[in-house]
Coordinates of C-alpha atoms in Angstrom, one line a residue:
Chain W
X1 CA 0.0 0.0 0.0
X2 CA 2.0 3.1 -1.1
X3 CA 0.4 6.1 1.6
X4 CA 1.5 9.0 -1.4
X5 CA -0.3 7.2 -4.1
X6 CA -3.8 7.3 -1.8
X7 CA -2.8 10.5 -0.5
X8 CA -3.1 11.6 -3.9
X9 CA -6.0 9.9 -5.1
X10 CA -8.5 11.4 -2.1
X11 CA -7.0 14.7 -3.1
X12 CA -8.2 14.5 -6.5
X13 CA -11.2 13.6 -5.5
X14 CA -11.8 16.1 -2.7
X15 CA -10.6 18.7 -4.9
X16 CA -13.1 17.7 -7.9
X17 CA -16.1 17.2 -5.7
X18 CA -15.2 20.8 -3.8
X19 CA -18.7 21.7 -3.8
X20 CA -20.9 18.5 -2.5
X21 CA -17.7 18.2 0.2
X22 CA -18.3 21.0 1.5
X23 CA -21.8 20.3 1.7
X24 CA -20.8 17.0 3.8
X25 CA -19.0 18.8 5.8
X26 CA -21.4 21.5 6.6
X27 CA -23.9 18.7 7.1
X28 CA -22.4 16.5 9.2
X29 CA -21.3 19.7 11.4
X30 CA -25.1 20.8 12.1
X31 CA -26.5 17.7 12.5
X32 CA -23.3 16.9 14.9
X33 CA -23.5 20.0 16.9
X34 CA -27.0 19.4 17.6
X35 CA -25.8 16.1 19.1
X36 CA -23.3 17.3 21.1
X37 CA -25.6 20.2 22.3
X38 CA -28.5 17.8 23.4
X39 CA -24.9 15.4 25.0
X40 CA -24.6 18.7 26.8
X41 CA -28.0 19.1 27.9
X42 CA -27.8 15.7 29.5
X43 CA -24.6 16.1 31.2
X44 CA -26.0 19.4 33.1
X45 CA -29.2 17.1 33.7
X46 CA -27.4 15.0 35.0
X47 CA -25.1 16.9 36.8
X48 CA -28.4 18.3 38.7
X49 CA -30.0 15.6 39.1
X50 CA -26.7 14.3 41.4
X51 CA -26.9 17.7 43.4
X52 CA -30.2 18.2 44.2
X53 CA -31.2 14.2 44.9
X54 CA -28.7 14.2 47.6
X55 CA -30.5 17.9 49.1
X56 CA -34.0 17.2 48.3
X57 CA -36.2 17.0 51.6
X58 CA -39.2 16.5 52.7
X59 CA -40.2 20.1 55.0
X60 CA -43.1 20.1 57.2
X61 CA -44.1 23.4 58.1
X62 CA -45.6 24.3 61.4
X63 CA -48.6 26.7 62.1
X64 CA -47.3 29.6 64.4
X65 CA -49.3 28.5 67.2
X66 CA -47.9 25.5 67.9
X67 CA -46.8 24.5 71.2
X68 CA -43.6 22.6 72.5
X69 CA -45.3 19.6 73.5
X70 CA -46.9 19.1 70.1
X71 CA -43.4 19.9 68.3
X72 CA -41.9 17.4 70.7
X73 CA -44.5 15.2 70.0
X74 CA -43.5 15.2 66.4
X75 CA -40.3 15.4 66.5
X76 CA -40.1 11.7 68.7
X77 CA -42.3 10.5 66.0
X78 CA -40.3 11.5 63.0
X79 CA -37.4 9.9 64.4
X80 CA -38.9 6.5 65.3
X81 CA -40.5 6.3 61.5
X82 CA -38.4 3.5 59.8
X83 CA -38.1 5.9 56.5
X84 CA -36.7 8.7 58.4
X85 CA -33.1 9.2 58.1
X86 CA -32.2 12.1 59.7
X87 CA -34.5 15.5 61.2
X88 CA -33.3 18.6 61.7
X89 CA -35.3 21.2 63.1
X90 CA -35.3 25.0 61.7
X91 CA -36.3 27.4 64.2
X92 CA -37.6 31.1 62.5
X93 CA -34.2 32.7 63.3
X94 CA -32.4 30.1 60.8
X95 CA -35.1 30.2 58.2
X96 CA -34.8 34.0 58.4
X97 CA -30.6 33.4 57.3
X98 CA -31.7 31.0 55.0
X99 CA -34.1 33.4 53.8
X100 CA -31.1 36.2 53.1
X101 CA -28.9 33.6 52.0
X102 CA -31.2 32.9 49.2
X103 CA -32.2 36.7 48.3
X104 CA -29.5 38.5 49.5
X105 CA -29.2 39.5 45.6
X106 CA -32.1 41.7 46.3
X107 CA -31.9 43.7 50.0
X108 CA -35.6 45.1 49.4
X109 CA -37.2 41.4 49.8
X110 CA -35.1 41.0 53.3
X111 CA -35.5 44.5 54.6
X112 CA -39.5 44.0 54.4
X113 CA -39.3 40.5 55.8
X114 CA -39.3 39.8 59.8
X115 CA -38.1 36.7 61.2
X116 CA -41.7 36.3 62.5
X117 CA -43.4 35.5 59.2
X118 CA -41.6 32.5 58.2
X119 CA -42.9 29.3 59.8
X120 CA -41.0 26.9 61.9
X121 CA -40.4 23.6 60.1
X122 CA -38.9 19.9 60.3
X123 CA -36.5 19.3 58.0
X124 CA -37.0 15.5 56.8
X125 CA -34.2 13.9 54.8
X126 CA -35.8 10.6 54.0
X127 CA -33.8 7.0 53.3
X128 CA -36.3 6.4 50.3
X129 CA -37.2 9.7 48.6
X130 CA -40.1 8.1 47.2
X131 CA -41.9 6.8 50.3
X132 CA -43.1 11.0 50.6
X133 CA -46.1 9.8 50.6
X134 CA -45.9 7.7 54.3
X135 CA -44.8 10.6 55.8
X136 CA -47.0 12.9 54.2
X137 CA -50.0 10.7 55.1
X138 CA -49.0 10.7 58.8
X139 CA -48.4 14.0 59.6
X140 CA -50.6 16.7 57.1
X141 CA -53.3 16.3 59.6
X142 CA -51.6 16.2 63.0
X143 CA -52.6 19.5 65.4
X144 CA -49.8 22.0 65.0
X145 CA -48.7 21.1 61.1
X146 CA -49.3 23.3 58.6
X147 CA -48.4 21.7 55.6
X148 CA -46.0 19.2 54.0
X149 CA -44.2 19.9 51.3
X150 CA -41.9 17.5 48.8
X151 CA -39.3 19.3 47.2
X152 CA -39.1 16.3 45.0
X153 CA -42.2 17.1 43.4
X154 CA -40.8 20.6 42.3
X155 CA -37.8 19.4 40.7
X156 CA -39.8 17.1 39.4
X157 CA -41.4 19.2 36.8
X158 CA -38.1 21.3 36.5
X159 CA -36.5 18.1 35.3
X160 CA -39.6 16.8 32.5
X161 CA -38.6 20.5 31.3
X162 CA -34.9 19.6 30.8
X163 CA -36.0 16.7 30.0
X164 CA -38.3 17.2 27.2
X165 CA -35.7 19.5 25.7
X166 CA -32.8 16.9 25.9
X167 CA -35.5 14.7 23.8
X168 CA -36.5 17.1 21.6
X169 CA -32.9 18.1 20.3
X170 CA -31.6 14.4 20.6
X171 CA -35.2 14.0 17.8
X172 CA -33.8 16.4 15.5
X173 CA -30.0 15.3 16.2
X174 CA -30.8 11.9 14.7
X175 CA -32.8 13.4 11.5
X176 CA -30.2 15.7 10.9
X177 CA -27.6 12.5 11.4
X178 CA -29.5 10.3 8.8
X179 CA -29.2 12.9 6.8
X180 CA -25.5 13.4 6.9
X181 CA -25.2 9.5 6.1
X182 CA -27.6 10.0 3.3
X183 CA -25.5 12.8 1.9
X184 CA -22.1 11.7 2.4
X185 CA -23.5 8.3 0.9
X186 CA -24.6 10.6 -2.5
X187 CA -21.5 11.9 -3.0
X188 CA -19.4 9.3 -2.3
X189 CA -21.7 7.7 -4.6
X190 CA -21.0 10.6 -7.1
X191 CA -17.2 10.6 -6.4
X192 CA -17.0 6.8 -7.7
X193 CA -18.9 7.6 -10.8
X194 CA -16.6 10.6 -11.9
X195 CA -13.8 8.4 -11.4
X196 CA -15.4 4.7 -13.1
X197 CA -12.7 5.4 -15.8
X198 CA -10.1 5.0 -13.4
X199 CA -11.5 2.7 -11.2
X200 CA -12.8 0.4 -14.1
X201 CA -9.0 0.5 -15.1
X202 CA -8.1 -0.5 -11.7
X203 CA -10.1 -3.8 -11.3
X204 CA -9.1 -4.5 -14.8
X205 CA -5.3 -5.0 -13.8
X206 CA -6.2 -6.6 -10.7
X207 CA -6.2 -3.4 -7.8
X208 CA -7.3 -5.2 -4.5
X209 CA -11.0 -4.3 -3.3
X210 CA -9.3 -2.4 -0.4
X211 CA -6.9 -0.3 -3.2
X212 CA -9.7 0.6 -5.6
X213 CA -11.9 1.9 -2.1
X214 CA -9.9 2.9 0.4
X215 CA -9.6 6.6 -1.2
X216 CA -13.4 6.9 -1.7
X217 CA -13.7 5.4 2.0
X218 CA -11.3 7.9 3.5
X219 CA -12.8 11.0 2.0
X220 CA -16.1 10.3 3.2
X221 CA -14.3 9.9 6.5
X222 CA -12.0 13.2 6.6
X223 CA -15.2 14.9 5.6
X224 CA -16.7 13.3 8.9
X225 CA -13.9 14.5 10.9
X226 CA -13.6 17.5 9.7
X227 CA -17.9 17.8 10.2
X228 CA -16.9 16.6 14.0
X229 CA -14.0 19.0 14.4
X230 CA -16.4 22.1 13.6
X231 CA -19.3 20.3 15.3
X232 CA -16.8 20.3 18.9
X233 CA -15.9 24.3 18.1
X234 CA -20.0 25.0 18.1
X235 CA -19.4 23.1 21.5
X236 CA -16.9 24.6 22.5
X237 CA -18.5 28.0 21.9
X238 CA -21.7 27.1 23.7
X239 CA -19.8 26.3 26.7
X240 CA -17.9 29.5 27.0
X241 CA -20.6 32.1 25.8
X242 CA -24.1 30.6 27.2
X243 CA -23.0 28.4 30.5
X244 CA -19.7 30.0 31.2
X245 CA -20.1 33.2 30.3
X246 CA -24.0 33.6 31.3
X247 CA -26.0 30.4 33.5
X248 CA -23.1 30.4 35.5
X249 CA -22.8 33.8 36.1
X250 CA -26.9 34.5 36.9
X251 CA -28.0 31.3 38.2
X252 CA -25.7 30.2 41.3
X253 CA -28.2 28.3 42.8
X254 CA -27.0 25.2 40.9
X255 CA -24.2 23.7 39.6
X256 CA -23.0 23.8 35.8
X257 CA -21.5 21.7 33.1
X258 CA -17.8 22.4 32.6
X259 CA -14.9 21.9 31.2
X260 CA -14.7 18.1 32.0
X261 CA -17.5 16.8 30.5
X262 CA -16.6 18.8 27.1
X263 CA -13.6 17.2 26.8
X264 CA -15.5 14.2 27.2
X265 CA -17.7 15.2 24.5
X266 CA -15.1 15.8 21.7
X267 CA -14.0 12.0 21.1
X268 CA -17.8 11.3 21.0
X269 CA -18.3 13.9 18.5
X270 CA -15.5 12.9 16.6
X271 CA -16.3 9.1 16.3
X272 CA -19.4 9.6 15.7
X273 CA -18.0 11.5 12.8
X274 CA -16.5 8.7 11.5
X275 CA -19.1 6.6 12.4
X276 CA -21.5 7.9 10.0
X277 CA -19.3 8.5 7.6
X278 CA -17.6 5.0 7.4
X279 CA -21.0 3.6 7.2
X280 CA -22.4 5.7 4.3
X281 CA -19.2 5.4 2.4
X282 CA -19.2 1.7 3.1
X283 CA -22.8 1.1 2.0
X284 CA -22.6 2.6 -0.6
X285 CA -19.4 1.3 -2.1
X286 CA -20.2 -1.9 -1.4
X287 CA -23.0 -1.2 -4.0
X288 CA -21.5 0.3 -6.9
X289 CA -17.9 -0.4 -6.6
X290 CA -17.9 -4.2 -6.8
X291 CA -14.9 -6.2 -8.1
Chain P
X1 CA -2.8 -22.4 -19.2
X2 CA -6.8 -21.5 -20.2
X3 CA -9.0 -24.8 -20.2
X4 CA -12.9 -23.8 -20.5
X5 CA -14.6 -27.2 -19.9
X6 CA -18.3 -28.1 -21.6
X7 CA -18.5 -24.3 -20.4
X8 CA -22.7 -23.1 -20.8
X9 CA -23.3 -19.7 -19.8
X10 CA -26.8 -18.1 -20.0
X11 CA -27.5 -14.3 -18.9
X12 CA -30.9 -14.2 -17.1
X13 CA -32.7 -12.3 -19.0
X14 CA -31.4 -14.1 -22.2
X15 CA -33.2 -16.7 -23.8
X16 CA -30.4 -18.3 -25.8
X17 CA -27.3 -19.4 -24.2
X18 CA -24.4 -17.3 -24.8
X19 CA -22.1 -19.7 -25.0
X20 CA -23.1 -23.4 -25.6
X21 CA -21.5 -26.1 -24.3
X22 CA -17.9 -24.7 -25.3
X23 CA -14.6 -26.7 -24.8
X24 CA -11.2 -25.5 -25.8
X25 CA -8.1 -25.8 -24.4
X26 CA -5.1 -23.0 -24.8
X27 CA -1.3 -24.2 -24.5
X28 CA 0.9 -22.1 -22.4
X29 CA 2.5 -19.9 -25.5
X30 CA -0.1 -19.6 -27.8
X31 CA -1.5 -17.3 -30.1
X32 CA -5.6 -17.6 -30.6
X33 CA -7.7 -15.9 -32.9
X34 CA -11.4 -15.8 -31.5
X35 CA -13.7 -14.4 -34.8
X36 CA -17.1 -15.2 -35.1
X37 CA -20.2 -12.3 -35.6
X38 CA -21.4 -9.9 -32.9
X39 CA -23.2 -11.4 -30.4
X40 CA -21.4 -14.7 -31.2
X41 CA -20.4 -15.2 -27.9
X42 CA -16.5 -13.6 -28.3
X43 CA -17.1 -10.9 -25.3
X44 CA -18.6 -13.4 -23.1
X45 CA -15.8 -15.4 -23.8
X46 CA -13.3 -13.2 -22.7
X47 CA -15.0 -12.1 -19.6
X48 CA -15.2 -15.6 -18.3
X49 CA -11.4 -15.4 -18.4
X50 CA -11.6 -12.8 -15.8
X51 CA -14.1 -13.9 -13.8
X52 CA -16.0 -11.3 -14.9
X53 CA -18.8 -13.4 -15.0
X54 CA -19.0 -17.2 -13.8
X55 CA -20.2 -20.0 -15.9
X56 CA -24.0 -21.1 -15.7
X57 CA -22.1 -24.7 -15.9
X58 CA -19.0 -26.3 -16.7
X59 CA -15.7 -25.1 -15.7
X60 CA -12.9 -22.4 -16.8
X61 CA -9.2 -23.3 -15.7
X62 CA -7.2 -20.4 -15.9
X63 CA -3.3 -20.9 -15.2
X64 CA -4.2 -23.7 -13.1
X65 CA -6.9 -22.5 -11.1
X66 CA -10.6 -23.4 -11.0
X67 CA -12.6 -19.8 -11.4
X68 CA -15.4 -21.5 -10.0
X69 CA -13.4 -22.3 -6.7
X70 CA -11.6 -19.5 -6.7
X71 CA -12.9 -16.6 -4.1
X72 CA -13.8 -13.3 -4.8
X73 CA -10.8 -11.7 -2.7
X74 CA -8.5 -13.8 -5.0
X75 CA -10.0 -12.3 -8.3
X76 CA -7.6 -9.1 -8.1
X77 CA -4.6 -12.4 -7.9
X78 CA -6.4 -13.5 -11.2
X79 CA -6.5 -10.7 -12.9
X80 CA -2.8 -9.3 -12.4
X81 CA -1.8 -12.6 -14.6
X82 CA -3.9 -11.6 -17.3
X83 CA -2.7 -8.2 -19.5
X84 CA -5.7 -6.3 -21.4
X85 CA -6.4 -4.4 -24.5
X86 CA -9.6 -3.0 -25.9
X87 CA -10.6 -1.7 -29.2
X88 CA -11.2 2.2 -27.0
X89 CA -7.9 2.0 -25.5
X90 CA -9.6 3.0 -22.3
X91 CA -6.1 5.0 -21.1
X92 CA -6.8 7.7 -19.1
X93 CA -6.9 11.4 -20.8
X94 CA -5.6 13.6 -17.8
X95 CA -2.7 11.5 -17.6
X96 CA 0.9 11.1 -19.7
X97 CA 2.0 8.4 -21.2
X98 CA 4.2 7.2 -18.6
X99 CA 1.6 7.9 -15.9
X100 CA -1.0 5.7 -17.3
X101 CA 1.0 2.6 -17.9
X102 CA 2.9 3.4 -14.5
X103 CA -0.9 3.8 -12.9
X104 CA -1.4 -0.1 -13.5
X105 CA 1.8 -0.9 -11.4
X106 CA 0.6 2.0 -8.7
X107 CA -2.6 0.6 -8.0
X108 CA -1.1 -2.8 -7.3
X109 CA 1.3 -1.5 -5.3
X110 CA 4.2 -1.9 -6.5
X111 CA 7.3 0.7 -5.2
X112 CA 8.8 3.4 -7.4
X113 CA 11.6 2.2 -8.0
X114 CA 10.3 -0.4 -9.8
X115 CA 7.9 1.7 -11.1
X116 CA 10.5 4.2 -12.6
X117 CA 12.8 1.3 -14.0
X118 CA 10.3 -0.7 -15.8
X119 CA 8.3 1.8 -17.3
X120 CA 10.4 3.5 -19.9
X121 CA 11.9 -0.1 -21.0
X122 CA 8.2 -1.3 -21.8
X123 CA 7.7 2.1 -23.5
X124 CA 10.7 1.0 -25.5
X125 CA 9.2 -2.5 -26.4
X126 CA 6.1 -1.0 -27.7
X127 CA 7.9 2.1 -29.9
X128 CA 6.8 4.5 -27.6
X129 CA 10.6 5.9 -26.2
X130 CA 10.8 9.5 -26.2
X131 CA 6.8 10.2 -26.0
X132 CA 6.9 9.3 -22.3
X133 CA 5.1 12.7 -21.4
X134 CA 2.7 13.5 -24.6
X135 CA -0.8 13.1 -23.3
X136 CA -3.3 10.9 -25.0
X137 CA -5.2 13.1 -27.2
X138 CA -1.1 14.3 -29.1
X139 CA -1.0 10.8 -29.6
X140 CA -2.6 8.8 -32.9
X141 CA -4.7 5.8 -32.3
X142 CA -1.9 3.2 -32.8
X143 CA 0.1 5.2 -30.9
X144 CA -2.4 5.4 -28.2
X145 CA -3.4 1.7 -28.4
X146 CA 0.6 1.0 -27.9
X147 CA 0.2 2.9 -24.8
X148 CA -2.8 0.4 -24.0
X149 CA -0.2 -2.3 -24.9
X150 CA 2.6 -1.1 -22.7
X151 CA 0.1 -1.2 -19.7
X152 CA -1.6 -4.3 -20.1
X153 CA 1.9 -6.0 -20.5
X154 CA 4.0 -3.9 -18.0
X155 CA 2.9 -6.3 -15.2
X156 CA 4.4 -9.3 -17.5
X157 CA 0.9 -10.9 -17.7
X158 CA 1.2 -15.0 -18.3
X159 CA -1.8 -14.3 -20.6
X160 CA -2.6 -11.5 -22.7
X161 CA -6.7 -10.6 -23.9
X162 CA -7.1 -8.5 -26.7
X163 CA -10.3 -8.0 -27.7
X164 CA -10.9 -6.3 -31.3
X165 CA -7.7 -4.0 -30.8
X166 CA -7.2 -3.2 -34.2
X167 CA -10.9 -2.5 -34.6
X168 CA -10.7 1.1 -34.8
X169 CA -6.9 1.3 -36.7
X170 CA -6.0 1.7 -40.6
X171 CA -5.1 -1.4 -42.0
X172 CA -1.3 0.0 -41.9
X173 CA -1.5 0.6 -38.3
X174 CA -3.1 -2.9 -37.4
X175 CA -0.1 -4.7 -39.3
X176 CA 2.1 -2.8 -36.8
X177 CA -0.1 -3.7 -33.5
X178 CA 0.1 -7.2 -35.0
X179 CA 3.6 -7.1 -35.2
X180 CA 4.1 -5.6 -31.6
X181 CA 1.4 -8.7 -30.4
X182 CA 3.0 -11.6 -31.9
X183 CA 6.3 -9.8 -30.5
X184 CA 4.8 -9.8 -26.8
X185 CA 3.4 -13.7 -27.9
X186 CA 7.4 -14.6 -28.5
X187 CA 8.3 -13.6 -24.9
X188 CA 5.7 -16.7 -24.2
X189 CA 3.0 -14.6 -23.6
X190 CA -0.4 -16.5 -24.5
X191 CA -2.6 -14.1 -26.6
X192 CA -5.8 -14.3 -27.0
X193 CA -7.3 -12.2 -29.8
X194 CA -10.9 -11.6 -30.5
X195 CA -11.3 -10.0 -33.7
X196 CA -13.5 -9.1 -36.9
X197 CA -10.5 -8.5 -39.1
X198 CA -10.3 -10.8 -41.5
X199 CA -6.8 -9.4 -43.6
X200 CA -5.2 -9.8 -40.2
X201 CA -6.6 -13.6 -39.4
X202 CA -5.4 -14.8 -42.8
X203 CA -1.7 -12.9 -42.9
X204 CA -0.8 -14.5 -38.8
X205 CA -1.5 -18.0 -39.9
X206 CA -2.3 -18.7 -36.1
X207 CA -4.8 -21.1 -34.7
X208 CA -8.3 -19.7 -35.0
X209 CA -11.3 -20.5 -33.1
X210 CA -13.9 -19.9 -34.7
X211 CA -18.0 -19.2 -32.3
X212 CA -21.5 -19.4 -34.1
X213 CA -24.2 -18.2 -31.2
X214 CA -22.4 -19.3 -28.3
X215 CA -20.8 -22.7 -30.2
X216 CA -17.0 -23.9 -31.2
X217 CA -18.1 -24.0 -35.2
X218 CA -13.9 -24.1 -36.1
X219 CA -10.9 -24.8 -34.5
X220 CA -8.2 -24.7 -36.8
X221 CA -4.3 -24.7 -35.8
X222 CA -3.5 -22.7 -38.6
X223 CA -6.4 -21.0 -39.7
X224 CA -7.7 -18.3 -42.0
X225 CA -10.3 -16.1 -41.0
X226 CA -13.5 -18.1 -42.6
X227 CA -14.8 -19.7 -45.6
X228 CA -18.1 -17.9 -45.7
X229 CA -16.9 -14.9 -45.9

């Protein structure tokens, strides 16, 4: 196998195909990028997922008239419940930090609000966050409870959101895929019929399968690496301009996708790249470039 | 060296057999003239030599191999034994001279330094020193169907297939491709030669095969082209 000879032969073809390459390329770019952007969606789901399971808590809120014994009361019984694994207790002062913890962005919310207002509460970190429903059961109804709340159940919808978009962009990523493979199948296609002269000439003195192929096979893939390498750039500039530069600057609350998991994400891009484009080359050689 | 045994061979969508029921047997050496009408079964012939297409029965032996046994990755083996000419030429226009015969040698892979040695001496063999970098179209047509020559037989093919290659020549140019053929056939190159030409059949005195739809009619060791004619 002389490397300069097929060197040579995919230049020729790259160079007389210019137009539909760059097409491939531009192709397999988009439809790439939207890939890696819906990766990335599923990485910061992910990554949220991880923080908040590990926070999430069931809070009961008490009324403001509640007295010690029927807060002691509860408390015992919290603490004997099998599903319990650990209670904490958050008297108004500490839910008035919390409170300017969480707004201390904006003073005017704080300066208005009096440790008074905000309720008393248990703090219920459970060993099964989905038996809410024992403990909810048990203790809506008791004197001296206000309400229970499951902070599950608000993360819940948060997460069909980020959910649903992940989908929705993973949906259009595979169209846009299959139509890559399509269109790097078409010119390859096209490629090996500008070139049946030579190619006819080449089975005809006896060029191996792999000779007569190989550059068709590799153009299809350079194009797919080349599609991948632009594809991880998009990435790349997503990362640094919408969650570097912006959701991690406004919303702290949470924690974002970084570096890491882009690095992670370029290989995937990459050989997925080649991926698609081996497989449409290959198909479609296999077809009309037979000994 | 080519043995085609009771060989039948019928396309689908053909109702007659292309060939029918052919046997003949080619010594290592020899010089054949194939003639016979279009659509008398020459092409198919030569294609069966190549494995081009398989036999619908019987069995083709060529250089000691059953084609019918003989798997698909091997075909490329098969057909680096076997030189080829056409009555189109079928060189390659972008190229030179010396890039189209070397081509055959680059796509086999063989290294340049073989490459650079043994194409200018077969470019010699066939008349062609000195034109090494003219392009097809400077060239005339026996000029260019030397060229064709040079690159079916830079390989040193056991067998050579022409098939019509003086079919689109002057009379004077076909006595020279003759020449340059029975020259390659004296190296102990087996030639094969279909052909319509009867001037050319009758001056070689070779042995001549002679196909009437798809059967052996004739086979003559020193033939003439044909009584009918």
């Amino acid at each position: 196998m002389r490397a300069q000879f097929v060197a040579s032969e995919i230049w020729i073809g790259l160079r007389r195909n210019l137009t539909m390459t760059v097409a491939v390329i531009v192709t397999a770019a988009v439809s790439l990028t939207l890939f890696g952007l819906s990766l990335m969606v599923r990485n910061q789901v992910n990554a949220m997922k991880d923080f908040w399971t590990g926070k999430v808590e069931v809070s009961i809120y008490l009324k403001g008239d509640v007295t010690e014994a029927q807060r002691d009361q509860l408390r015992d019984e919290l603490v004997a419940m099998p599903e319990v694994e650990r209670v904490v207790f958050e008297s108004k002062e500490e839910a008035y930090e919390r409170f300017k913890e969480q707004f201390r962005d904006t003073p005017e919310i704080v300066e208005n609000t009096s440790a008074d207002v905000l309720p008393e509460s248990f703090r219920v970190k459970l060993r099964d966050p989905k038996k809410f429903e024992v403990v909810a059961s048990a203790f809506a109804e008791r004197p001296g409870v206000d309400n229970v709340v499951n902070q599950r159940e608000l993360l819940r919808d948060f997460f069909a959101v980020l959910n649903a978009f992940r989908t929705g962009m993973l949906f259009f990523a595979t169209i846009s895929l299959l139509a890559a493979v399509v269109l790097i199948g078409i010119t390859v296609r096209v490629a090996a019929f500008s070139r049946r002269r030579e190619t006819g000439i080449m089975r005809l003195v006896g060029a191996s399968n792999l000779y007569i192929q190989l550059p068709f096979l590799l153009e299809g893939v350079l194009a797919g690496v080349l599609g991948g390498i632009v594809a991880s750039a998009l990435c790349a500039a997503a990362q640094t301009f919408i969650v570097n530069a912006t959701l991690r600057e406004r919303l702290k609350f949470t924690p974002w996708i970084g570096w890491d998991q882009f690095w992670g994400l370029v290989p995937v891009l990459l050989f997925t790249g080649i991926l698609l484009a081996g497989i449409a080359s290959f198909a479609t050689l296999r077809k009309y470039l037979r000994v | 060296m080519i043995r085609l045994d009771h060989v039948t061979k019928v396309y689908p969508t053909a109702a007659k057999p292309a060939l029918n029921d052919v046997t003949v047997d080619v010594d290592k050496g020899e010089f054949v003239f194939l003639v016979g009408s279009s659509g008398s079964g020459k092409s198919t012939f030569l294609r069966l030599l190549l494995k081009e297409e398989s036999p619908t029965s019987g069995s083709v032996l060529v250089a000691g191999k059953d084609l019918a046994r003989l798997s698909h990755w091997k075909v490329p083996t098969l057909r680096r034994q076997i030189g080829c000419v056409f009555q189109d030429f079928r060189l390659l226009p972008t190229k030179t001279v010396r890039e189209n015969v070397a081509f055959a040698l680059e796509v086999i892979g063989k290294p340049k330094h073989t490459i650079d040695k043994v194409v200018p001496e077969v470019l010699d063999l066939v008349g062609l020193g000195g034109k090494d970098e003219r392009r097809p179209d400077e060239l005339s047509g026996g000029e260019q169907q030397r060229v064709a020559i040079a690159r079916a037989f830079v390989n040193r093919p056991m067998i050579l297939i022409a098939d019509e290659p003086t079919g689109n020549l002057d009379p004077e140019t076909s006595t020279g491709i003759m020449r340059l053929l029975d020259r390659i056939n004296r190296t102990g190159t087996t030639v094969v030669m279909a052909t319509h030409d009867a001037a050319i059949v009758d001056s070689m005195r070779r042995r001549v095969v002679e196909l009437e739809a798809g059967k052996v009619v004739r086979d003559q060791a020193r033939g003439v082209y044909g009584y009918s004619k």
